[in-house]
mmCIF file of the C-alpha atoms, coordinates in Angstrom:
data_MODEL
# 
_entry.id   MODEL 
# 
loop_
_atom_site.group_PDB 
_atom_site.id 
_atom_site.type_symbol 
_atom_site.label_atom_id 
_atom_site.label_alt_id 
_atom_site.label_comp_id 
_atom_site.label_asym_id 
_atom_site.label_entity_id 
_atom_site.label_seq_id 
_atom_site.pdbx_PDB_ins_code 
_atom_site.Cartn_x 
_atom_site.Cartn_y 
_atom_site.Cartn_z 
_atom_site.occupancy 
_atom_site.B_iso_or_equiv 
_atom_site.pdbx_formal_charge 
_atom_site.auth_seq_id 
_atom_site.auth_comp_id 
_atom_site.auth_asym_id 
_atom_site.auth_atom_id 
_atom_site.pdbx_PDB_model_num 
ATOM 1   C CA . UNK A 1 1   ? 69.536  -12.360 -30.874 1.00 0.00 ? 1   UNK A CA 1 
ATOM 2   C CA . UNK A 1 2   ? 68.171  -15.743 -31.902 1.00 0.00 ? 2   UNK A CA 1 
ATOM 3   C CA . UNK A 1 3   ? 64.698  -16.873 -30.810 1.00 0.00 ? 3   UNK A CA 1 
ATOM 4   C CA . UNK A 1 4   ? 66.286  -19.480 -28.554 1.00 0.00 ? 4   UNK A CA 1 
ATOM 5   C CA . UNK A 1 5   ? 68.498  -16.918 -26.801 1.00 0.00 ? 5   UNK A CA 1 
ATOM 6   C CA . UNK A 1 6   ? 65.568  -14.583 -26.138 1.00 0.00 ? 6   UNK A CA 1 
ATOM 7   C CA . UNK A 1 7   ? 63.429  -17.459 -24.846 1.00 0.00 ? 7   UNK A CA 1 
ATOM 8   C CA . UNK A 1 8   ? 66.361  -18.544 -22.666 1.00 0.00 ? 8   UNK A CA 1 
ATOM 9   C CA . UNK A 1 9   ? 66.522  -15.111 -21.003 1.00 0.00 ? 9   UNK A CA 1 
ATOM 10  C CA . UNK A 1 10  ? 62.762  -14.954 -20.481 1.00 0.00 ? 10  UNK A CA 1 
ATOM 11  C CA . UNK A 1 11  ? 62.579  -18.487 -19.083 1.00 0.00 ? 11  UNK A CA 1 
ATOM 12  C CA . UNK A 1 12  ? 65.285  -17.786 -16.510 1.00 0.00 ? 12  UNK A CA 1 
ATOM 13  C CA . UNK A 1 13  ? 63.344  -14.776 -15.205 1.00 0.00 ? 13  UNK A CA 1 
ATOM 14  C CA . UNK A 1 14  ? 60.071  -16.733 -15.042 1.00 0.00 ? 14  UNK A CA 1 
ATOM 15  C CA . UNK A 1 15  ? 61.710  -19.621 -13.172 1.00 0.00 ? 15  UNK A CA 1 
ATOM 16  C CA . UNK A 1 16  ? 63.255  -17.148 -10.714 1.00 0.00 ? 16  UNK A CA 1 
ATOM 17  C CA . UNK A 1 17  ? 59.781  -15.799 -9.903  1.00 0.00 ? 17  UNK A CA 1 
ATOM 18  C CA . UNK A 1 18  ? 58.361  -19.297 -9.470  1.00 0.00 ? 18  UNK A CA 1 
ATOM 19  C CA . UNK A 1 19  ? 61.103  -20.416 -7.060  1.00 0.00 ? 19  UNK A CA 1 
ATOM 20  C CA . UNK A 1 20  ? 61.629  -17.185 -5.123  1.00 0.00 ? 20  UNK A CA 1 
ATOM 21  C CA . UNK A 1 21  ? 59.287  -17.814 -2.176  1.00 0.00 ? 21  UNK A CA 1 
ATOM 22  C CA . UNK A 1 22  ? 60.244  -21.437 -1.439  1.00 0.00 ? 22  UNK A CA 1 
ATOM 23  C CA . UNK A 1 23  ? 63.904  -21.300 -2.493  1.00 0.00 ? 23  UNK A CA 1 
ATOM 24  C CA . UNK A 1 24  ? 65.127  -17.743 -1.794  1.00 0.00 ? 24  UNK A CA 1 
ATOM 25  C CA . UNK A 1 25  ? 68.815  -18.748 -1.828  1.00 0.00 ? 25  UNK A CA 1 
ATOM 26  C CA . UNK A 1 26  ? 68.682  -20.649 -5.092  1.00 0.00 ? 26  UNK A CA 1 
ATOM 27  C CA . UNK A 1 27  ? 70.314  -19.042 -8.129  1.00 0.00 ? 27  UNK A CA 1 
ATOM 28  C CA . UNK A 1 28  ? 69.116  -19.499 -11.719 1.00 0.00 ? 28  UNK A CA 1 
ATOM 29  C CA . UNK A 1 29  ? 71.564  -18.357 -14.401 1.00 0.00 ? 29  UNK A CA 1 
ATOM 30  C CA . UNK A 1 30  ? 72.909  -18.976 -17.866 1.00 0.00 ? 30  UNK A CA 1 
ATOM 31  C CA . UNK A 1 31  ? 76.467  -19.850 -16.972 1.00 0.00 ? 31  UNK A CA 1 
ATOM 32  C CA . UNK A 1 32  ? 79.565  -22.008 -17.086 1.00 0.00 ? 32  UNK A CA 1 
ATOM 33  C CA . UNK A 1 33  ? 79.809  -25.424 -15.457 1.00 0.00 ? 33  UNK A CA 1 
ATOM 34  C CA . UNK A 1 34  ? 82.779  -27.737 -15.037 1.00 0.00 ? 34  UNK A CA 1 
ATOM 35  C CA . UNK A 1 35  ? 82.486  -30.455 -17.712 1.00 0.00 ? 35  UNK A CA 1 
ATOM 36  C CA . UNK A 1 36  ? 85.800  -32.275 -17.754 1.00 0.00 ? 36  UNK A CA 1 
ATOM 37  C CA . UNK A 1 37  ? 89.055  -32.800 -15.896 1.00 0.00 ? 37  UNK A CA 1 
ATOM 38  C CA . UNK A 1 38  ? 92.041  -34.187 -17.772 1.00 0.00 ? 38  UNK A CA 1 
ATOM 39  C CA . UNK A 1 39  ? 95.806  -33.932 -18.224 1.00 0.00 ? 39  UNK A CA 1 
ATOM 40  C CA . UNK A 1 40  ? 96.889  -31.253 -20.653 1.00 0.00 ? 40  UNK A CA 1 
ATOM 41  C CA . UNK A 1 41  ? 100.408 -31.445 -22.116 1.00 0.00 ? 41  UNK A CA 1 
ATOM 42  C CA . UNK A 1 42  ? 102.188 -28.266 -23.173 1.00 0.00 ? 42  UNK A CA 1 
ATOM 43  C CA . UNK A 1 43  ? 103.703 -29.055 -26.585 1.00 0.00 ? 43  UNK A CA 1 
ATOM 44  C CA . UNK A 1 44  ? 106.608 -26.632 -26.111 1.00 0.00 ? 44  UNK A CA 1 
ATOM 45  C CA . UNK A 1 45  ? 107.684 -27.441 -22.550 1.00 0.00 ? 45  UNK A CA 1 
ATOM 46  C CA . UNK A 1 46  ? 106.295 -31.017 -22.387 1.00 0.00 ? 46  UNK A CA 1 
ATOM 47  C CA . UNK A 1 47  ? 104.929 -30.170 -18.943 1.00 0.00 ? 47  UNK A CA 1 
ATOM 48  C CA . UNK A 1 48  ? 101.603 -31.564 -17.831 1.00 0.00 ? 48  UNK A CA 1 
ATOM 49  C CA . UNK A 1 49  ? 98.824  -29.628 -16.160 1.00 0.00 ? 49  UNK A CA 1 
ATOM 50  C CA . UNK A 1 50  ? 95.543  -30.804 -14.742 1.00 0.00 ? 50  UNK A CA 1 
ATOM 51  C CA . UNK A 1 51  ? 92.977  -28.947 -16.849 1.00 0.00 ? 51  UNK A CA 1 
ATOM 52  C CA . UNK A 1 52  ? 89.542  -28.027 -15.549 1.00 0.00 ? 52  UNK A CA 1 
ATOM 53  C CA . UNK A 1 53  ? 87.352  -27.368 -18.600 1.00 0.00 ? 53  UNK A CA 1 
ATOM 54  C CA . UNK A 1 54  ? 84.155  -25.316 -18.276 1.00 0.00 ? 54  UNK A CA 1 
ATOM 55  C CA . UNK A 1 55  ? 81.270  -25.102 -20.777 1.00 0.00 ? 55  UNK A CA 1 
ATOM 56  C CA . UNK A 1 56  ? 78.302  -22.749 -21.225 1.00 0.00 ? 56  UNK A CA 1 
ATOM 57  C CA . UNK A 1 57  ? 74.927  -24.095 -20.116 1.00 0.00 ? 57  UNK A CA 1 
ATOM 58  C CA . UNK A 1 58  ? 71.532  -22.533 -20.909 1.00 0.00 ? 58  UNK A CA 1 
ATOM 59  C CA . UNK A 1 59  ? 70.026  -22.797 -17.418 1.00 0.00 ? 59  UNK A CA 1 
ATOM 60  C CA . UNK A 1 60  ? 71.956  -23.663 -14.272 1.00 0.00 ? 60  UNK A CA 1 
ATOM 61  C CA . UNK A 1 61  ? 70.096  -23.946 -10.970 1.00 0.00 ? 61  UNK A CA 1 
ATOM 62  C CA . UNK A 1 62  ? 72.293  -24.012 -7.870  1.00 0.00 ? 62  UNK A CA 1 
ATOM 63  C CA . UNK A 1 63  ? 72.659  -22.852 -4.288  1.00 0.00 ? 63  UNK A CA 1 
ATOM 64  C CA . UNK A 1 64  ? 76.326  -23.643 -3.622  1.00 0.00 ? 64  UNK A CA 1 
ATOM 65  C CA . UNK A 1 65  ? 79.688  -22.669 -5.075  1.00 0.00 ? 65  UNK A CA 1 
ATOM 66  C CA . UNK A 1 66  ? 83.244  -23.785 -4.419  1.00 0.00 ? 66  UNK A CA 1 
ATOM 67  C CA . UNK A 1 67  ? 86.097  -21.324 -3.955  1.00 0.00 ? 67  UNK A CA 1 
ATOM 68  C CA . UNK A 1 68  ? 88.802  -22.153 -6.524  1.00 0.00 ? 68  UNK A CA 1 
ATOM 69  C CA . UNK A 1 69  ? 91.017  -19.112 -5.928  1.00 0.00 ? 69  UNK A CA 1 
ATOM 70  C CA . UNK A 1 70  ? 93.942  -21.382 -5.044  1.00 0.00 ? 70  UNK A CA 1 
ATOM 71  C CA . UNK A 1 71  ? 93.683  -23.216 -8.375  1.00 0.00 ? 71  UNK A CA 1 
ATOM 72  C CA . UNK A 1 72  ? 94.977  -20.114 -10.143 1.00 0.00 ? 72  UNK A CA 1 
ATOM 73  C CA . UNK A 1 73  ? 98.067  -19.983 -7.917  1.00 0.00 ? 73  UNK A CA 1 
ATOM 74  C CA . UNK A 1 74  ? 99.278  -23.471 -8.850  1.00 0.00 ? 74  UNK A CA 1 
ATOM 75  C CA . UNK A 1 75  ? 101.539 -23.961 -11.870 1.00 0.00 ? 75  UNK A CA 1 
ATOM 76  C CA . UNK A 1 76  ? 100.263 -27.449 -12.598 1.00 0.00 ? 76  UNK A CA 1 
ATOM 77  C CA . UNK A 1 77  ? 96.559  -26.515 -12.813 1.00 0.00 ? 77  UNK A CA 1 
ATOM 78  C CA . UNK A 1 78  ? 94.887  -24.883 -15.811 1.00 0.00 ? 78  UNK A CA 1 
ATOM 79  C CA . UNK A 1 79  ? 91.361  -23.483 -15.443 1.00 0.00 ? 79  UNK A CA 1 
ATOM 80  C CA . UNK A 1 80  ? 89.907  -23.193 -18.940 1.00 0.00 ? 80  UNK A CA 1 
ATOM 81  C CA . UNK A 1 81  ? 86.920  -21.001 -19.911 1.00 0.00 ? 81  UNK A CA 1 
ATOM 82  C CA . UNK A 1 82  ? 85.638  -20.138 -16.420 1.00 0.00 ? 82  UNK A CA 1 
ATOM 83  C CA . UNK A 1 83  ? 85.249  -16.459 -17.249 1.00 0.00 ? 83  UNK A CA 1 
ATOM 84  C CA . UNK A 1 84  ? 82.001  -15.566 -15.422 1.00 0.00 ? 84  UNK A CA 1 
ATOM 85  C CA . UNK A 1 85  ? 83.563  -15.574 -11.952 1.00 0.00 ? 85  UNK A CA 1 
ATOM 86  C CA . UNK A 1 86  ? 86.973  -17.170 -12.221 1.00 0.00 ? 86  UNK A CA 1 
ATOM 87  C CA . UNK A 1 87  ? 87.357  -17.725 -8.459  1.00 0.00 ? 87  UNK A CA 1 
ATOM 88  C CA . UNK A 1 88  ? 84.061  -19.576 -8.013  1.00 0.00 ? 88  UNK A CA 1 
ATOM 89  C CA . UNK A 1 89  ? 82.896  -22.926 -9.328  1.00 0.00 ? 89  UNK A CA 1 
ATOM 90  C CA . UNK A 1 90  ? 79.145  -23.546 -9.445  1.00 0.00 ? 90  UNK A CA 1 
ATOM 91  C CA . UNK A 1 91  ? 77.901  -26.789 -7.856  1.00 0.00 ? 91  UNK A CA 1 
ATOM 92  C CA . UNK A 1 92  ? 74.834  -27.399 -10.052 1.00 0.00 ? 92  UNK A CA 1 
ATOM 93  C CA . UNK A 1 93  ? 71.608  -29.041 -8.859  1.00 0.00 ? 93  UNK A CA 1 
ATOM 94  C CA . UNK A 1 94  ? 69.825  -28.881 -12.224 1.00 0.00 ? 94  UNK A CA 1 
ATOM 95  C CA . UNK A 1 95  ? 71.157  -28.038 -15.670 1.00 0.00 ? 95  UNK A CA 1 
ATOM 96  C CA . UNK A 1 96  ? 68.675  -27.486 -18.460 1.00 0.00 ? 96  UNK A CA 1 
ATOM 97  C CA . UNK A 1 97  ? 69.647  -27.484 -22.132 1.00 0.00 ? 97  UNK A CA 1 
ATOM 98  C CA . UNK A 1 98  ? 67.127  -25.492 -24.171 1.00 0.00 ? 98  UNK A CA 1 
ATOM 99  C CA . UNK A 1 99  ? 66.078  -25.952 -27.788 1.00 0.00 ? 99  UNK A CA 1 
ATOM 100 C CA . UNK A 1 100 ? 63.558  -23.686 -29.430 1.00 0.00 ? 100 UNK A CA 1 
ATOM 101 C CA . UNK A 1 101 ? 62.493  -25.633 -32.540 1.00 0.00 ? 101 UNK A CA 1 
ATOM 102 C CA . UNK A 1 102 ? 63.236  -29.285 -31.825 1.00 0.00 ? 102 UNK A CA 1 
ATOM 103 C CA . UNK A 1 103 ? 66.678  -30.866 -31.765 1.00 0.00 ? 103 UNK A CA 1 
ATOM 104 C CA . UNK A 1 104 ? 68.681  -32.887 -34.279 1.00 0.00 ? 104 UNK A CA 1 
ATOM 105 C CA . UNK A 1 105 ? 69.891  -36.432 -33.615 1.00 0.00 ? 105 UNK A CA 1 
ATOM 106 C CA . UNK A 1 106 ? 73.450  -35.069 -33.613 1.00 0.00 ? 106 UNK A CA 1 
ATOM 107 C CA . UNK A 1 107 ? 72.509  -32.449 -31.010 1.00 0.00 ? 107 UNK A CA 1 
ATOM 108 C CA . UNK A 1 108 ? 70.855  -35.068 -28.818 1.00 0.00 ? 108 UNK A CA 1 
ATOM 109 C CA . UNK A 1 109 ? 73.963  -37.254 -28.894 1.00 0.00 ? 109 UNK A CA 1 
ATOM 110 C CA . UNK A 1 110 ? 76.285  -34.326 -28.112 1.00 0.00 ? 110 UNK A CA 1 
ATOM 111 C CA . UNK A 1 111 ? 74.256  -33.001 -25.177 1.00 0.00 ? 111 UNK A CA 1 
ATOM 112 C CA . UNK A 1 112 ? 73.553  -36.485 -23.852 1.00 0.00 ? 112 UNK A CA 1 
ATOM 113 C CA . UNK A 1 113 ? 77.334  -36.917 -23.614 1.00 0.00 ? 113 UNK A CA 1 
ATOM 114 C CA . UNK A 1 114 ? 77.591  -33.499 -21.927 1.00 0.00 ? 114 UNK A CA 1 
ATOM 115 C CA . UNK A 1 115 ? 75.083  -34.785 -19.377 1.00 0.00 ? 115 UNK A CA 1 
ATOM 116 C CA . UNK A 1 116 ? 77.185  -37.879 -18.733 1.00 0.00 ? 116 UNK A CA 1 
ATOM 117 C CA . UNK A 1 117 ? 80.425  -35.885 -18.362 1.00 0.00 ? 117 UNK A CA 1 
ATOM 118 C CA . UNK A 1 118 ? 78.960  -33.308 -15.996 1.00 0.00 ? 118 UNK A CA 1 
ATOM 119 C CA . UNK A 1 119 ? 77.090  -35.821 -13.839 1.00 0.00 ? 119 UNK A CA 1 
ATOM 120 C CA . UNK A 1 120 ? 80.300  -37.846 -13.424 1.00 0.00 ? 120 UNK A CA 1 
ATOM 121 C CA . UNK A 1 121 ? 81.738  -34.775 -11.637 1.00 0.00 ? 121 UNK A CA 1 
ATOM 122 C CA . UNK A 1 122 ? 78.541  -33.622 -9.912  1.00 0.00 ? 122 UNK A CA 1 
ATOM 123 C CA . UNK A 1 123 ? 76.633  -36.805 -8.941  1.00 0.00 ? 123 UNK A CA 1 
ATOM 124 C CA . UNK A 1 124 ? 73.732  -34.866 -7.384  1.00 0.00 ? 124 UNK A CA 1 
ATOM 125 C CA . UNK A 1 125 ? 73.111  -32.876 -10.556 1.00 0.00 ? 125 UNK A CA 1 
ATOM 126 C CA . UNK A 1 126 ? 70.206  -33.574 -12.930 1.00 0.00 ? 126 UNK A CA 1 
ATOM 127 C CA . UNK A 1 127 ? 70.626  -32.737 -16.619 1.00 0.00 ? 127 UNK A CA 1 
ATOM 128 C CA . UNK A 1 128 ? 67.380  -31.948 -18.470 1.00 0.00 ? 128 UNK A CA 1 
ATOM 129 C CA . UNK A 1 129 ? 66.366  -31.068 -22.001 1.00 0.00 ? 129 UNK A CA 1 
ATOM 130 C CA . UNK A 1 130 ? 63.499  -28.590 -22.502 1.00 0.00 ? 130 UNK A CA 1 
ATOM 131 C CA . UNK A 1 131 ? 62.104  -27.764 -25.940 1.00 0.00 ? 131 UNK A CA 1 
ATOM 132 C CA . UNK A 1 132 ? 59.742  -24.891 -26.659 1.00 0.00 ? 132 UNK A CA 1 
ATOM 133 C CA . UNK A 1 133 ? 58.527  -26.685 -29.788 1.00 0.00 ? 133 UNK A CA 1 
ATOM 134 C CA . UNK A 1 134 ? 59.121  -30.366 -30.438 1.00 0.00 ? 134 UNK A CA 1 
ATOM 135 C CA . UNK A 1 135 ? 58.842  -29.957 -34.228 1.00 0.00 ? 135 UNK A CA 1 
ATOM 136 C CA . UNK A 1 136 ? 60.176  -33.197 -35.822 1.00 0.00 ? 136 UNK A CA 1 
ATOM 137 C CA . UNK A 1 137 ? 61.831  -34.546 -32.662 1.00 0.00 ? 137 UNK A CA 1 
ATOM 138 C CA . UNK A 1 138 ? 59.879  -37.786 -32.286 1.00 0.00 ? 138 UNK A CA 1 
ATOM 139 C CA . UNK A 1 139 ? 59.726  -39.596 -28.963 1.00 0.00 ? 139 UNK A CA 1 
ATOM 140 C CA . UNK A 1 140 ? 61.568  -42.479 -30.619 1.00 0.00 ? 140 UNK A CA 1 
ATOM 141 C CA . UNK A 1 141 ? 64.479  -40.170 -31.497 1.00 0.00 ? 141 UNK A CA 1 
ATOM 142 C CA . UNK A 1 142 ? 64.461  -38.559 -28.059 1.00 0.00 ? 142 UNK A CA 1 
ATOM 143 C CA . UNK A 1 143 ? 64.613  -41.961 -26.323 1.00 0.00 ? 143 UNK A CA 1 
ATOM 144 C CA . UNK A 1 144 ? 67.282  -43.405 -28.627 1.00 0.00 ? 144 UNK A CA 1 
ATOM 145 C CA . UNK A 1 145 ? 69.708  -40.505 -28.563 1.00 0.00 ? 145 UNK A CA 1 
ATOM 146 C CA . UNK A 1 146 ? 68.874  -38.770 -25.274 1.00 0.00 ? 146 UNK A CA 1 
ATOM 147 C CA . UNK A 1 147 ? 69.514  -41.674 -22.915 1.00 0.00 ? 147 UNK A CA 1 
ATOM 148 C CA . UNK A 1 148 ? 71.620  -39.711 -20.461 1.00 0.00 ? 148 UNK A CA 1 
ATOM 149 C CA . UNK A 1 149 ? 69.177  -36.861 -19.884 1.00 0.00 ? 149 UNK A CA 1 
ATOM 150 C CA . UNK A 1 150 ? 67.341  -37.180 -16.569 1.00 0.00 ? 150 UNK A CA 1 
ATOM 151 C CA . UNK A 1 151 ? 64.225  -35.516 -17.997 1.00 0.00 ? 151 UNK A CA 1 
ATOM 152 C CA . UNK A 1 152 ? 63.029  -34.386 -21.423 1.00 0.00 ? 152 UNK A CA 1 
ATOM 153 C CA . UNK A 1 153 ? 60.062  -32.050 -21.837 1.00 0.00 ? 153 UNK A CA 1 
ATOM 154 C CA . UNK A 1 154 ? 58.507  -30.170 -24.748 1.00 0.00 ? 154 UNK A CA 1 
ATOM 155 C CA . UNK A 1 155 ? 56.004  -27.363 -24.280 1.00 0.00 ? 155 UNK A CA 1 
ATOM 156 C CA . UNK A 1 156 ? 54.384  -27.647 -27.734 1.00 0.00 ? 156 UNK A CA 1 
ATOM 157 C CA . UNK A 1 157 ? 54.236  -30.497 -30.273 1.00 0.00 ? 157 UNK A CA 1 
ATOM 158 C CA . UNK A 1 158 ? 54.317  -28.259 -33.346 1.00 0.00 ? 158 UNK A CA 1 
ATOM 159 C CA . UNK A 1 159 ? 56.855  -25.735 -34.587 1.00 0.00 ? 159 UNK A CA 1 
ATOM 160 C CA . UNK A 1 160 ? 57.322  -22.001 -34.108 1.00 0.00 ? 160 UNK A CA 1 
ATOM 161 C CA . UNK A 1 161 ? 54.934  -19.818 -36.066 1.00 0.00 ? 161 UNK A CA 1 
ATOM 162 C CA . UNK A 1 162 ? 56.621  -16.428 -35.732 1.00 0.00 ? 162 UNK A CA 1 
ATOM 163 C CA . UNK A 1 163 ? 59.776  -14.693 -34.598 1.00 0.00 ? 163 UNK A CA 1 
ATOM 164 C CA . UNK A 1 164 ? 60.110  -14.665 -30.831 1.00 0.00 ? 164 UNK A CA 1 
ATOM 165 C CA . UNK A 1 165 ? 59.744  -11.324 -29.076 1.00 0.00 ? 165 UNK A CA 1 
ATOM 166 C CA . UNK A 1 166 ? 60.828  -10.580 -25.513 1.00 0.00 ? 166 UNK A CA 1 
ATOM 167 C CA . UNK A 1 167 ? 58.044  -11.530 -23.096 1.00 0.00 ? 167 UNK A CA 1 
ATOM 168 C CA . UNK A 1 168 ? 56.185  -13.816 -25.542 1.00 0.00 ? 168 UNK A CA 1 
ATOM 169 C CA . UNK A 1 169 ? 56.407  -16.933 -23.391 1.00 0.00 ? 169 UNK A CA 1 
ATOM 170 C CA . UNK A 1 170 ? 54.970  -15.242 -20.302 1.00 0.00 ? 170 UNK A CA 1 
ATOM 171 C CA . UNK A 1 171 ? 52.090  -13.848 -22.388 1.00 0.00 ? 171 UNK A CA 1 
ATOM 172 C CA . UNK A 1 172 ? 51.392  -17.285 -23.859 1.00 0.00 ? 172 UNK A CA 1 
ATOM 173 C CA . UNK A 1 173 ? 51.330  -18.854 -20.394 1.00 0.00 ? 173 UNK A CA 1 
ATOM 174 C CA . UNK A 1 174 ? 48.484  -16.502 -19.475 1.00 0.00 ? 174 UNK A CA 1 
ATOM 175 C CA . UNK A 1 175 ? 46.507  -17.231 -22.636 1.00 0.00 ? 175 UNK A CA 1 
ATOM 176 C CA . UNK A 1 176 ? 47.071  -20.967 -23.234 1.00 0.00 ? 176 UNK A CA 1 
ATOM 177 C CA . UNK A 1 177 ? 45.767  -23.281 -20.472 1.00 0.00 ? 177 UNK A CA 1 
ATOM 178 C CA . UNK A 1 178 ? 47.473  -26.387 -21.879 1.00 0.00 ? 178 UNK A CA 1 
ATOM 179 C CA . UNK A 1 179 ? 50.825  -24.617 -22.078 1.00 0.00 ? 179 UNK A CA 1 
ATOM 180 C CA . UNK A 1 180 ? 50.370  -23.373 -18.495 1.00 0.00 ? 180 UNK A CA 1 
ATOM 181 C CA . UNK A 1 181 ? 49.657  -26.921 -17.274 1.00 0.00 ? 181 UNK A CA 1 
ATOM 182 C CA . UNK A 1 182 ? 52.814  -28.248 -18.951 1.00 0.00 ? 182 UNK A CA 1 
ATOM 183 C CA . UNK A 1 183 ? 54.871  -25.382 -17.531 1.00 0.00 ? 183 UNK A CA 1 
ATOM 184 C CA . UNK A 1 184 ? 53.434  -25.937 -14.032 1.00 0.00 ? 184 UNK A CA 1 
ATOM 185 C CA . UNK A 1 185 ? 54.522  -29.578 -14.267 1.00 0.00 ? 185 UNK A CA 1 
ATOM 186 C CA . UNK A 1 186 ? 58.013  -28.405 -15.278 1.00 0.00 ? 186 UNK A CA 1 
ATOM 187 C CA . UNK A 1 187 ? 58.190  -26.106 -12.238 1.00 0.00 ? 187 UNK A CA 1 
ATOM 188 C CA . UNK A 1 188 ? 56.809  -28.845 -9.962  1.00 0.00 ? 188 UNK A CA 1 
ATOM 189 C CA . UNK A 1 189 ? 59.594  -31.219 -11.061 1.00 0.00 ? 189 UNK A CA 1 
ATOM 190 C CA . UNK A 1 190 ? 62.237  -28.526 -10.433 1.00 0.00 ? 190 UNK A CA 1 
ATOM 191 C CA . UNK A 1 191 ? 60.893  -27.941 -6.924  1.00 0.00 ? 191 UNK A CA 1 
ATOM 192 C CA . UNK A 1 192 ? 60.770  -31.676 -6.209  1.00 0.00 ? 192 UNK A CA 1 
ATOM 193 C CA . UNK A 1 193 ? 64.434  -31.973 -7.170  1.00 0.00 ? 193 UNK A CA 1 
ATOM 194 C CA . UNK A 1 194 ? 65.420  -28.996 -4.986  1.00 0.00 ? 194 UNK A CA 1 
ATOM 195 C CA . UNK A 1 195 ? 63.453  -30.020 -1.896  1.00 0.00 ? 195 UNK A CA 1 
ATOM 196 C CA . UNK A 1 196 ? 65.466  -31.641 0.890   1.00 0.00 ? 196 UNK A CA 1 
ATOM 197 C CA . UNK A 1 197 ? 64.368  -35.267 1.211   1.00 0.00 ? 197 UNK A CA 1 
ATOM 198 C CA . UNK A 1 198 ? 64.005  -36.955 4.589   1.00 0.00 ? 198 UNK A CA 1 
ATOM 199 C CA . UNK A 1 199 ? 65.240  -40.364 3.546   1.00 0.00 ? 199 UNK A CA 1 
ATOM 200 C CA . UNK A 1 200 ? 68.105  -42.782 4.103   1.00 0.00 ? 200 UNK A CA 1 
ATOM 201 C CA . UNK A 1 201 ? 68.660  -43.224 0.379   1.00 0.00 ? 201 UNK A CA 1 
ATOM 202 C CA . UNK A 1 202 ? 71.867  -41.585 -0.834  1.00 0.00 ? 202 UNK A CA 1 
ATOM 203 C CA . UNK A 1 203 ? 70.774  -41.785 -4.468  1.00 0.00 ? 203 UNK A CA 1 
# 
């Protein structure tokens, strides 16, 4: 597995531990989220179907799902790529795209558009970018190309120094005070987003 994939798995488990006591019903997974809804035309029959297109996301934090069992019974609806649990659609609260060694301008533009597409369907969802190492991803580049992310965070300014091993991030959190402070801020922001607000503001 790639360094990023291993870090992804570790980070999910660490976040679960951090949220467990205050948010026992909240789920944290790597999973599929509805990204787009559009008309799909069958080239052979010329029939149209409403297509629901799902995409993989590195971290999805949610506490609600929608039953879409009936979607599969209708001839004019096509559910594409929802293979994790085909009868349930996640209603995301926070989606977090992860990058291990910085991110290219092209990647920023692509995932910024993902953020826009997904938030147009789920208006209460935040879409974040979290980088283990910022590497050459300057703040200028992150601002210019990552406009549609709600938050962008990097845990280290440099670049990776060795191959990632399972459990490395948790070990580093115990040894590196600066890294722990940045991670605590990350967890604080997640909790703030998940907490029910007593306010009259809708958005």
